[in-house]
Amino acid sequence: MQFILGLRSKGITDPRVLKAMEAIPRDVFLDGTFQPRAFEDRPLPIDCGQTISQPSIVAKMTQALNVTPRCKVLEIGTGSGYQAAILSQLARRVYTVERHRPLARRAVRVLQSLDLANVTVITGDGSFGLPSQSPFDRILLTAAAEDPPANLLEQLRVGGIMVLPVGQSDMVQTLIKIEKTDTGLEYSELGEVRFVPLLEGIAEDIA
Ligand code: SAH
């Protein structure tokens, strides 16, 4: 409950988003040592040197994406699978792409354990999007790009929304929302964020 009140105080007002955040336990996406801190509003380490995002940022991005029950959503940067699980509560179908195979594998297990059957995890380089399933109603990047990737903009349906962190620096980026209309792209800025960079290729992990 404290968790949801905290989100409200940070500007999360969409009841659908709050309900999804309440329904999905964050601790199961973390390793044992970090589980006691799962309901603090902080990013935390996951495997492969990556991080699970801060809950208020997950909620903010989800709210900005304005997902409806008919939406087919693409997420780039599965990480732990937590953001994908939140999206699964709001969308018809979620595809999520991760370049670290061990993270993708673990996310599949956790999502299955929660019976979230409308999420598909793909190991790959998400900067190319997922042409086989395009177009998407919503696209969310949870890794920072220097510019909005052209491949992803192409795979966004007219009337669709894309939310992503953009910036040159690894330290701080701007969260932006792009709406694709009949006449072109409309951009709005949603504040500063800090994400790991969008990297090329599938990672060479041992194991
Ligand atoms: N959404 C995640 C947190 C994202 S961390 C969660 O809810 O836990 C960002 C993730 O993006 C990392 O796991 C990183 O490996 C991944 N990533 C970075 N570049 C990528 C790319 N080109 N394709 C797919 N995943 C990528």
Coordinates of N, CA and C and ligand atoms in Angstrom, one line a residue:
M1 N 0.8 -1.2 0.0 CA 0.0 0.0 0.0 C 0.9 1.3 0.0
Q2 N 1.9 1.2 0.9 CA 2.8 2.3 0.9 C 3.4 2.6 -0.5
F3 N 3.7 1.5 -1.2 CA 4.3 1.5 -2.5 C 3.4 2.3 -3.5
I4 N 2.1 2.0 -3.4 CA 1.1 2.7 -4.3 C 1.0 4.2 -3.9
L5 N 0.9 4.4 -2.6 CA 0.8 5.8 -2.2 C 2.0 6.6 -2.6
G6 N 3.2 6.0 -2.6 CA 4.4 6.6 -3.0 C 4.4 7.0 -4.5
L7 N 3.8 6.1 -5.3 CA 3.6 6.3 -6.8 C 2.7 7.5 -7.0
R8 N 1.6 7.5 -6.3 CA 0.6 8.6 -6.4 C 1.3 9.9 -6.1
S9 N 2.1 10.0 -5.0 CA 2.7 11.2 -4.6 C 3.7 11.7 -5.7
K10 N 4.2 10.7 -6.6 CA 5.1 11.1 -7.7 C 4.4 11.4 -9.0
G11 N 3.0 11.6 -8.9 CA 2.3 12.0 -10.1 C 1.7 10.9 -10.9
I12 N 1.7 9.7 -10.4 CA 1.0 8.6 -11.1 C -0.5 8.6 -10.7
T13 N -1.3 9.0 -11.6 CA -2.7 9.1 -11.3 C -3.6 8.2 -12.1
D14 N -3.1 7.6 -13.2 CA -3.9 6.7 -14.0 C -4.3 5.5 -13.2
P15 N -5.6 5.2 -12.9 CA -5.9 4.1 -12.1 C -5.6 2.8 -12.7
R16 N -5.5 2.7 -14.0 CA -5.1 1.4 -14.7 C -3.7 1.1 -14.4
V17 N -2.9 2.1 -14.4 CA -1.4 1.9 -14.1 C -1.2 1.6 -12.7
L18 N -1.9 2.3 -11.8 CA -1.7 2.0 -10.4 C -2.2 0.5 -10.0
K19 N -3.3 0.1 -10.7 CA -3.8 -1.2 -10.5 C -2.8 -2.3 -11.0
A20 N -2.2 -2.0 -12.1 CA -1.1 -2.9 -12.7 C 0.1 -3.0 -11.7
M21 N 0.5 -1.8 -11.2 CA 1.6 -1.8 -10.3 C 1.3 -2.5 -9.0
E22 N 0.1 -2.5 -8.6 CA -0.3 -3.2 -7.4 C -0.4 -4.7 -7.6
A23 N -0.8 -5.1 -8.8 CA -1.0 -6.5 -9.1 C 0.3 -7.3 -9.3
I24 N 1.4 -6.6 -9.7 CA 2.6 -7.3 -10.1 C 3.7 -7.2 -8.9
P25 N 4.0 -8.3 -8.3 CA 5.0 -8.2 -7.2 C 6.4 -8.0 -7.8
R26 N 7.2 -6.9 -7.4 CA 8.5 -6.6 -8.0 C 9.6 -7.5 -7.4
D27 N 9.3 -8.1 -6.2 CA 10.4 -8.9 -5.6 C 10.8 -10.1 -6.4
V28 N 9.8 -10.7 -7.1 CA 10.1 -12.0 -7.8 C 11.1 -11.7 -9.0
F29 N 11.2 -10.5 -9.4 CA 12.1 -10.2 -10.5 C 13.5 -10.0 -10.1
L30 N 13.8 -10.0 -8.8 CA 15.1 -9.7 -8.2 C 15.7 -11.0 -7.6
D31 N 17.1 -10.9 -7.5 CA 17.8 -12.0 -6.8 C 17.5 -11.8 -5.3
G32 N 17.6 -13.0 -4.5 CA 17.4 -13.0 -3.1 C 17.9 -11.8 -2.3
T33 N 19.2 -11.5 -2.5 CA 19.8 -10.4 -1.7 C 19.1 -9.1 -1.9
F34 N 18.5 -8.8 -3.0 CA 17.8 -7.5 -3.2 C 16.3 -7.5 -3.0
Q35 N 15.8 -8.8 -2.8 CA 14.3 -8.8 -2.6 C 13.8 -8.0 -1.5
P36 N 14.5 -7.9 -0.3 CA 13.9 -7.1 0.8 C 13.8 -5.6 0.4
R37 N 14.5 -5.2 -0.7 CA 14.4 -3.8 -1.0 C 13.5 -3.5 -2.3
A38 N 12.8 -4.6 -2.6 CA 12.0 -4.5 -3.9 C 11.0 -3.4 -3.9
F39 N 10.5 -3.0 -2.7 CA 9.4 -2.0 -2.7 C 9.9 -0.6 -2.4
E40 N 11.2 -0.4 -2.4 CA 11.7 0.9 -2.3 C 11.7 1.5 -3.8
D41 N 11.6 2.8 -3.8 CA 11.6 3.5 -5.2 C 13.0 3.7 -5.7
R42 N 13.7 2.6 -6.0 CA 15.1 2.7 -6.5 C 15.3 1.7 -7.6
P43 N 16.2 2.0 -8.5 CA 16.7 1.0 -9.4 C 17.6 0.0 -8.6
L44 N 17.6 -1.3 -9.0 CA 18.4 -2.2 -8.3 C 19.2 -3.1 -9.3
P45 N 20.3 -3.7 -8.9 CA 21.1 -4.5 -9.9 C 20.4 -5.8 -10.2
I46 N 20.5 -6.2 -11.5 CA 20.1 -7.6 -11.9 C 21.3 -8.2 -12.6
D47 N 21.2 -9.4 -13.1 CA 22.3 -10.1 -13.7 C 22.8 -9.3 -15.0
C48 N 24.0 -9.7 -15.4 CA 24.7 -9.2 -16.6 C 25.0 -7.7 -16.5
G49 N 25.2 -7.2 -15.3 CA 25.5 -5.8 -15.1 C 24.4 -4.8 -15.4
Q50 N 23.2 -5.3 -15.5 CA 22.1 -4.4 -15.9 C 21.3 -4.0 -14.6
T51 N 20.2 -3.2 -14.8 CA 19.4 -2.8 -13.6 C 17.9 -2.9 -13.9
I52 N 17.2 -3.2 -12.9 CA 15.7 -3.1 -13.0 C 15.4 -1.6 -12.7
S53 N 14.5 -1.0 -13.5 CA 14.3 0.4 -13.3 C 13.5 0.7 -12.0
Q54 N 13.6 2.0 -11.6 CA 12.9 2.5 -10.4 C 11.4 2.4 -10.7
P55 N 10.6 1.9 -9.7 CA 9.2 1.7 -9.9 C 8.4 3.0 -10.4
S56 N 8.8 4.2 -9.8 CA 8.1 5.4 -10.3 C 8.4 5.7 -11.7
I57 N 9.6 5.3 -12.2 CA 9.9 5.6 -13.6 C 9.1 4.6 -14.5
V58 N 9.1 3.3 -14.0 CA 8.3 2.3 -14.8 C 6.8 2.8 -14.9
A59 N 6.3 3.3 -13.8 CA 4.9 3.8 -13.8 C 4.7 5.0 -14.7
K60 N 5.7 5.9 -14.6 CA 5.6 7.1 -15.4 C 5.7 6.8 -16.9
M61 N 6.6 5.9 -17.3 CA 6.7 5.5 -18.7 C 5.4 4.8 -19.2
T62 N 4.9 3.9 -18.3 CA 3.6 3.2 -18.6 C 2.5 4.2 -18.8
Q63 N 2.4 5.1 -17.9 CA 1.3 6.1 -18.0 C 1.4 6.9 -19.3
A64 N 2.6 7.3 -19.6 CA 2.8 8.1 -20.8 C 2.5 7.3 -22.1
L65 N 2.6 6.0 -22.0 CA 2.3 5.2 -23.2 C 0.8 5.0 -23.5
N66 N 0.0 5.3 -22.4 CA -1.4 5.2 -22.6 C -1.9 3.9 -23.3
V67 N -1.5 2.8 -22.7 CA -1.8 1.5 -23.3 C -3.3 1.1 -23.0
T68 N -4.0 0.6 -24.1 CA -5.4 0.2 -24.0 C -5.4 -1.3 -24.2
P69 N -6.6 -1.9 -23.9 CA -6.6 -3.4 -24.0 C -6.5 -4.0 -25.4
R70 N -6.6 -3.1 -26.4 CA -6.5 -3.6 -27.8 C -5.0 -3.5 -28.3
C71 N -4.2 -2.9 -27.5 CA -2.8 -2.6 -28.0 C -1.9 -3.8 -28.1
K72 N -1.1 -3.8 -29.2 CA 0.0 -4.7 -29.3 C 1.3 -3.8 -29.0
V73 N 2.0 -4.2 -28.0 CA 3.1 -3.4 -27.5 C 4.5 -4.1 -27.7
L74 N 5.5 -3.3 -28.1 CA 6.8 -3.7 -28.2 C 7.7 -3.0 -27.1
E75 N 8.4 -3.8 -26.3 CA 9.4 -3.2 -25.4 C 10.8 -3.6 -25.8
I76 N 11.7 -2.7 -25.8 CA 13.1 -3.0 -26.1 C 13.9 -2.9 -24.8
G77 N 14.5 -4.0 -24.3 CA 15.2 -4.0 -23.1 C 14.4 -4.7 -22.0
T78 N 14.3 -6.0 -22.1 CA 13.5 -6.8 -21.2 C 14.0 -6.7 -19.7
G79 N 15.4 -6.7 -19.6 CA 16.0 -6.8 -18.3 C 15.4 -7.9 -17.5
S80 N 14.8 -7.5 -16.4 CA 14.3 -8.5 -15.4 C 12.9 -9.0 -15.9
G81 N 12.2 -8.2 -16.8 CA 10.9 -8.6 -17.2 C 9.8 -7.8 -16.4
Y82 N 10.2 -7.0 -15.5 CA 9.2 -6.3 -14.6 C 8.3 -5.4 -15.4
Q83 N 9.0 -4.5 -16.3 CA 8.2 -3.6 -17.1 C 7.3 -4.3 -18.0
A84 N 7.7 -5.4 -18.6 CA 6.9 -6.2 -19.5 C 5.7 -6.7 -18.8
A85 N 5.9 -7.2 -17.5 CA 4.8 -7.7 -16.7 C 3.7 -6.6 -16.5
I86 N 4.2 -5.4 -16.2 CA 3.2 -4.3 -16.0 C 2.5 -4.0 -17.3
L87 N 3.2 -4.0 -18.4 CA 2.5 -3.8 -19.7 C 1.5 -4.9 -20.0
S88 N 1.8 -6.1 -19.6 CA 0.9 -7.3 -19.9 C -0.4 -7.1 -19.2
Q89 N -0.5 -6.3 -18.1 CA -1.8 -6.1 -17.5 C -2.7 -5.2 -18.2
L90 N -2.1 -4.4 -19.1 CA -2.8 -3.3 -19.8 C -3.1 -3.6 -21.3
A91 N -2.2 -4.4 -21.9 CA -2.2 -4.6 -23.3 C -2.9 -5.9 -23.7
R92 N -3.1 -6.1 -25.0 CA -3.6 -7.4 -25.5 C -2.4 -8.3 -25.6
R93 N -1.2 -7.8 -26.1 CA -0.1 -8.6 -26.4 C 1.2 -7.8 -26.2
V94 N 2.2 -8.4 -25.6 CA 3.5 -7.7 -25.4 C 4.6 -8.5 -25.9
Y95 N 5.4 -7.9 -26.8 CA 6.7 -8.5 -27.2 C 7.8 -7.7 -26.6
T96 N 8.8 -8.4 -26.0 CA 9.9 -7.7 -25.4 C 11.2 -8.3 -25.8
V97 N 12.2 -7.5 -26.2 CA 13.4 -7.9 -26.8 C 14.6 -7.6 -25.9
E98 N 15.5 -8.6 -25.6 CA 16.6 -8.4 -24.8 C 17.9 -9.0 -25.4
R99 N 19.0 -8.2 -25.3 CA 20.2 -8.7 -26.0 C 21.1 -9.6 -25.1
H100 N 20.8 -9.7 -23.8 CA 21.5 -10.7 -22.9 C 20.6 -12.0 -22.8
R101 N 21.1 -13.1 -23.3 CA 20.3 -14.3 -23.3 C 20.0 -14.8 -21.8
P102 N 20.9 -14.7 -20.9 CA 20.6 -15.1 -19.5 C 19.4 -14.3 -18.9
L103 N 19.4 -13.0 -19.2 CA 18.3 -12.2 -18.7 C 17.0 -12.6 -19.4
A104 N 17.0 -12.8 -20.7 CA 15.8 -13.2 -21.4 C 15.2 -14.5 -20.8
R105 N 16.2 -15.5 -20.6 CA 15.8 -16.8 -20.0 C 15.1 -16.6 -18.7
R106 N 15.7 -15.8 -17.8 CA 15.2 -15.7 -16.5 C 13.8 -15.0 -16.5
A107 N 13.7 -14.0 -17.4 CA 12.5 -13.2 -17.5 C 11.3 -14.2 -17.9
V108 N 11.6 -15.1 -18.9 CA 10.6 -16.1 -19.3 C 10.1 -16.9 -18.1
R109 N 11.1 -17.3 -17.3 CA 10.7 -18.2 -16.1 C 9.8 -17.4 -15.2
V110 N 10.2 -16.1 -14.9 CA 9.4 -15.4 -13.9 C 8.0 -15.0 -14.4
L111 N 8.0 -14.6 -15.7 CA 6.7 -14.3 -16.3 C 5.8 -15.5 -16.4
Q112 N 6.3 -16.7 -16.6 CA 5.5 -17.9 -16.6 C 5.0 -18.2 -15.2
S113 N 5.9 -18.0 -14.2 CA 5.5 -18.3 -12.8 C 4.3 -17.4 -12.4
L114 N 4.2 -16.2 -13.0 CA 3.1 -15.3 -12.7 C 1.9 -15.6 -13.7
D115 N 2.0 -16.6 -14.5 CA 0.9 -16.9 -15.5 C 0.6 -15.8 -16.4
L116 N 1.6 -15.0 -16.8 CA 1.4 -13.9 -17.8 C 1.6 -14.4 -19.2
A117 N 0.5 -14.9 -19.8 CA 0.6 -15.7 -21.0 C 0.7 -14.8 -22.2
N118 N 0.4 -13.5 -22.1 CA 0.4 -12.6 -23.3 C 1.7 -11.9 -23.5
V119 N 2.8 -12.3 -22.9 CA 4.1 -11.7 -23.1 C 5.0 -12.7 -23.8
T120 N 5.7 -12.3 -24.9 CA 6.7 -13.1 -25.6 C 8.0 -12.4 -25.4
V121 N 9.0 -13.2 -24.9 CA 10.4 -12.6 -24.8 C 11.3 -13.1 -25.9
I122 N 12.0 -12.2 -26.5 CA 12.8 -12.5 -27.7 C 14.2 -12.1 -27.4
T123 N 15.2 -13.0 -27.6 CA 16.6 -12.6 -27.5 C 17.0 -12.1 -28.9
G124 N 17.5 -10.8 -28.8 CA 18.0 -10.2 -30.1 C 18.4 -8.8 -29.9
D125 N 18.8 -8.1 -31.0 CA 19.1 -6.7 -30.9 C 17.9 -5.9 -31.2
G126 N 17.3 -5.3 -30.2 CA 16.0 -4.6 -30.3 C 16.1 -3.3 -31.1
S127 N 17.3 -2.9 -31.5 CA 17.4 -1.6 -32.3 C 16.8 -1.8 -33.7
F128 N 16.7 -3.1 -34.1 CA 16.0 -3.4 -35.3 C 14.5 -3.6 -35.2
G129 N 14.0 -3.5 -33.9 CA 12.6 -3.7 -33.7 C 12.3 -5.2 -33.8
L130 N 11.1 -5.5 -34.3 CA 10.6 -6.8 -34.5 C 9.7 -6.8 -35.7
P131 N 10.4 -6.8 -36.9 CA 9.6 -6.6 -38.1 C 8.5 -7.6 -38.3
S132 N 8.8 -8.9 -37.9 CA 7.8 -10.0 -38.1 C 6.5 -9.7 -37.4
Q133 N 6.5 -8.9 -36.4 CA 5.2 -8.6 -35.7 C 4.7 -7.2 -35.9
S134 N 5.4 -6.4 -36.7 CA 5.1 -5.0 -36.8 C 3.8 -4.9 -37.7
P135 N 3.0 -3.8 -37.6 CA 3.2 -2.6 -36.8 C 2.7 -2.8 -35.4
F136 N 3.3 -1.9 -34.5 CA 2.9 -1.9 -33.1 C 2.1 -0.7 -32.8
D137 N 1.2 -0.8 -31.8 CA 0.4 0.3 -31.3 C 1.2 1.2 -30.4
R138 N 2.1 0.5 -29.6 CA 2.9 1.2 -28.7 C 4.3 0.6 -28.7
I139 N 5.3 1.5 -28.5 CA 6.7 1.0 -28.4 C 7.4 1.7 -27.3
L140 N 8.0 0.9 -26.4 CA 8.7 1.5 -25.2 C 10.2 1.0 -25.3
L141 N 11.1 2.0 -25.2 CA 12.5 1.6 -25.0 C 12.9 1.8 -23.6
T142 N 13.5 0.8 -23.0 CA 14.0 1.0 -21.6 C 15.5 1.0 -21.6
A143 N 16.1 1.4 -22.7 CA 17.6 1.7 -22.8 C 17.7 2.9 -23.6
A144 N 18.7 3.7 -23.4 CA 18.8 5.1 -24.0 C 19.4 5.1 -25.3
A145 N 18.8 5.7 -26.3 CA 19.3 5.9 -27.6 C 19.8 7.3 -27.8
E146 N 20.7 7.5 -28.8 CA 21.2 8.9 -29.1 C 20.0 9.6 -29.8
D147 N 19.4 8.9 -30.6 CA 18.2 9.5 -31.4 C 17.1 8.4 -31.4
P148 N 15.9 8.7 -31.7 CA 14.9 7.7 -31.8 C 15.2 6.8 -33.0
P149 N 15.4 5.5 -32.8 CA 15.8 4.6 -33.9 C 14.8 4.6 -35.1
A150 N 15.2 4.8 -36.3 CA 14.4 4.9 -37.5 C 13.6 3.6 -37.7
N151 N 14.2 2.5 -37.4 CA 13.6 1.2 -37.6 C 12.3 1.1 -36.7
L152 N 12.5 1.6 -35.5 CA 11.4 1.5 -34.5 C 10.2 2.5 -34.9
L153 N 10.6 3.7 -35.4 CA 9.5 4.6 -35.8 C 8.8 4.1 -37.0
E154 N 9.4 3.3 -37.9 CA 8.8 2.7 -39.0 C 7.8 1.6 -38.6
Q155 N 8.1 1.0 -37.4 CA 7.3 -0.1 -37.0 C 6.1 0.3 -36.1
L156 N 6.0 1.6 -35.9 CA 4.9 2.2 -35.1 C 3.8 2.5 -36.0
R157 N 2.6 2.1 -35.6 CA 1.4 2.3 -36.4 C 1.0 3.8 -36.3
V158 N 0.3 4.3 -37.4 CA -0.2 5.7 -37.3 C -1.2 5.7 -36.2
G159 N -1.2 6.7 -35.3 CA -2.0 6.8 -34.2 C -1.3 6.2 -33.0
G160 N -0.1 5.6 -33.2 CA 0.6 5.0 -32.1 C 1.5 5.9 -31.3
I161 N 2.0 5.4 -30.2 CA 2.9 6.2 -29.3 C 4.1 5.4 -29.0
M162 N 5.3 6.2 -29.0 CA 6.5 5.6 -28.6 C 7.1 6.4 -27.4
V163 N 7.6 5.8 -26.4 CA 8.3 6.5 -25.3 C 9.7 5.9 -25.1
L164 N 10.6 6.8 -25.0 CA 12.0 6.4 -24.9 C 12.9 7.5 -24.3
P165 N 14.0 7.0 -23.6 CA 15.0 8.0 -23.2 C 16.0 8.3 -24.3
V166 N 16.2 9.6 -24.6 CA 17.2 9.9 -25.6 C 18.3 10.8 -25.0
G167 N 19.5 10.7 -25.5 CA 20.6 11.6 -25.1 C 21.9 11.0 -25.4
Q168 N 22.9 11.9 -25.5 CA 24.3 11.5 -25.8 C 25.0 10.9 -24.6
S169 N 24.6 11.3 -23.5 CA 25.3 11.0 -22.3 C 24.8 9.7 -21.6
D170 N 25.7 9.0 -21.0 CA 25.3 7.8 -20.2 C 24.7 8.2 -18.9
M171 N 25.0 9.4 -18.5 CA 24.6 9.9 -17.1 C 23.2 10.3 -17.0
V172 N 22.8 11.1 -18.0 CA 21.4 11.7 -17.9 C 20.8 11.8 -19.3
Q173 N 19.6 11.4 -19.4 CA 18.9 11.6 -20.7 C 17.5 12.2 -20.5
T174 N 16.9 12.5 -21.6 CA 15.5 13.1 -21.6 C 14.5 12.0 -22.0
L175 N 13.5 11.8 -21.2 CA 12.4 10.9 -21.6 C 11.5 11.6 -22.6
I176 N 11.3 11.0 -23.7 CA 10.4 11.7 -24.7 C 9.3 10.8 -25.1
K177 N 8.2 11.4 -25.5 CA 7.1 10.7 -26.1 C 6.9 11.2 -27.5
I178 N 6.7 10.2 -28.4 CA 6.5 10.5 -29.8 C 5.2 10.0 -30.2
E179 N 4.3 10.8 -30.8 CA 3.0 10.4 -31.3 C 3.1 10.4 -32.8
K180 N 2.7 9.3 -33.4 CA 2.7 9.2 -34.9 C 1.3 9.6 -35.4
T181 N 1.2 10.7 -36.1 CA -0.1 11.1 -36.6 C -0.1 11.0 -38.2
D182 N -1.3 11.2 -38.8 CA -1.4 11.2 -40.2 C -0.4 12.2 -40.9
T183 N -0.1 13.3 -40.1 CA 0.7 14.3 -40.7 C 2.2 14.3 -40.3
G184 N 2.5 13.4 -39.4 CA 3.9 13.3 -39.0 C 4.1 12.9 -37.6
L185 N 5.3 13.3 -37.0 CA 5.6 12.9 -35.6 C 5.5 14.1 -34.7
E186 N 4.8 13.9 -33.5 CA 4.8 15.0 -32.5 C 5.6 14.5 -31.3
Y187 N 6.5 15.4 -30.9 CA 7.4 15.1 -29.7 C 7.0 15.9 -28.5
S188 N 7.0 15.2 -27.3 CA 7.0 16.0 -26.1 C 8.0 15.4 -25.1
E189 N 8.5 16.3 -24.2 CA 9.5 15.9 -23.2 C 8.9 15.6 -21.9
L190 N 9.3 14.6 -21.2 CA 8.7 14.2 -20.0 C 9.6 14.2 -18.8
G191 N 10.8 14.8 -18.9 CA 11.7 15.0 -17.8 C 13.0 14.2 -18.0
E192 N 13.9 14.3 -17.0 CA 15.2 13.7 -17.0 C 15.1 12.3 -16.5
V193 N 15.9 11.4 -17.1 CA 16.0 10.0 -16.6 C 17.4 9.5 -16.8
R194 N 17.6 8.3 -16.2 CA 19.0 7.7 -16.3 C 18.8 6.2 -16.6
F195 N 19.2 5.9 -17.9 CA 19.0 4.5 -18.3 C 20.4 4.0 -18.8
V196 N 20.6 2.7 -18.9 CA 21.7 2.1 -19.5 C 21.6 2.3 -21.0
P197 N 22.7 2.4 -21.8 CA 22.6 2.7 -23.2 C 22.0 1.5 -24.0
L198 N 21.4 1.8 -25.1 CA 21.0 0.9 -26.1 C 22.3 0.4 -26.9
L199 N 22.6 -0.8 -26.8 CA 23.9 -1.3 -27.4 C 23.5 -2.2 -28.6
E200 N 24.5 -2.3 -29.5 CA 24.3 -3.1 -30.7 C 24.6 -4.6 -30.5
G201 N 23.9 -5.4 -31.2 CA 24.2 -6.8 -31.3 C 23.7 -7.6 -30.0
I202 N 23.8 -8.9 -30.2 CA 23.4 -9.8 -29.0 C 24.7 -9.9 -28.2
A203 N 24.5 -9.8 -26.8 CA 25.7 -9.9 -25.9 C 26.3 -11.3 -25.9
E204 N 27.6 -11.3 -25.7 CA 28.3 -12.6 -25.7 C 28.4 -13.0 -24.2
D205 N 27.4 -13.6 -23.7 CA 27.5 -14.0 -22.3 C 28.0 -15.5 -22.2
I206 N 28.7 -15.8 -21.2 CA 29.1 -17.2 -20.9 C 27.9 -17.8 -20.2
A207 N 27.6 -19.0 -20.5 CA 26.5 -19.8 -19.9 C 25.2 -19.6 -20.6
Ligands
SAH1 N1 12.9 -2.9 -18.6 C1 13.8 -3.6 -17.7 C2 15.0 -2.7 -17.3 C3 15.8 -2.2 -18.5 S1 17.5 -2.3 -18.3 C4 13.1 -4.1 -16.4 O1 11.9 -3.9 -16.3 O2 13.8 -4.8 -15.6 C5 17.9 -2.1 -20.0 C6 18.0 -3.4 -20.7 O3 18.1 -3.1 -22.1 C7 19.2 -4.2 -20.3 O4 18.8 -5.5 -19.9 C8 20.0 -4.2 -21.6 O5 20.7 -5.5 -21.8 C9 19.0 -4.1 -22.7 N2 19.4 -3.6 -24.0 C10 20.4 -2.7 -24.3 N3 20.5 -2.5 -25.6 C11 19.6 -3.4 -26.2 C12 19.3 -3.8 -27.5 N4 19.9 -3.2 -28.6 N5 18.4 -4.8 -27.7 C13 17.8 -5.4 -26.7 N6 18.0 -5.1 -25.4 C14 19.0 -4.1 -25.2

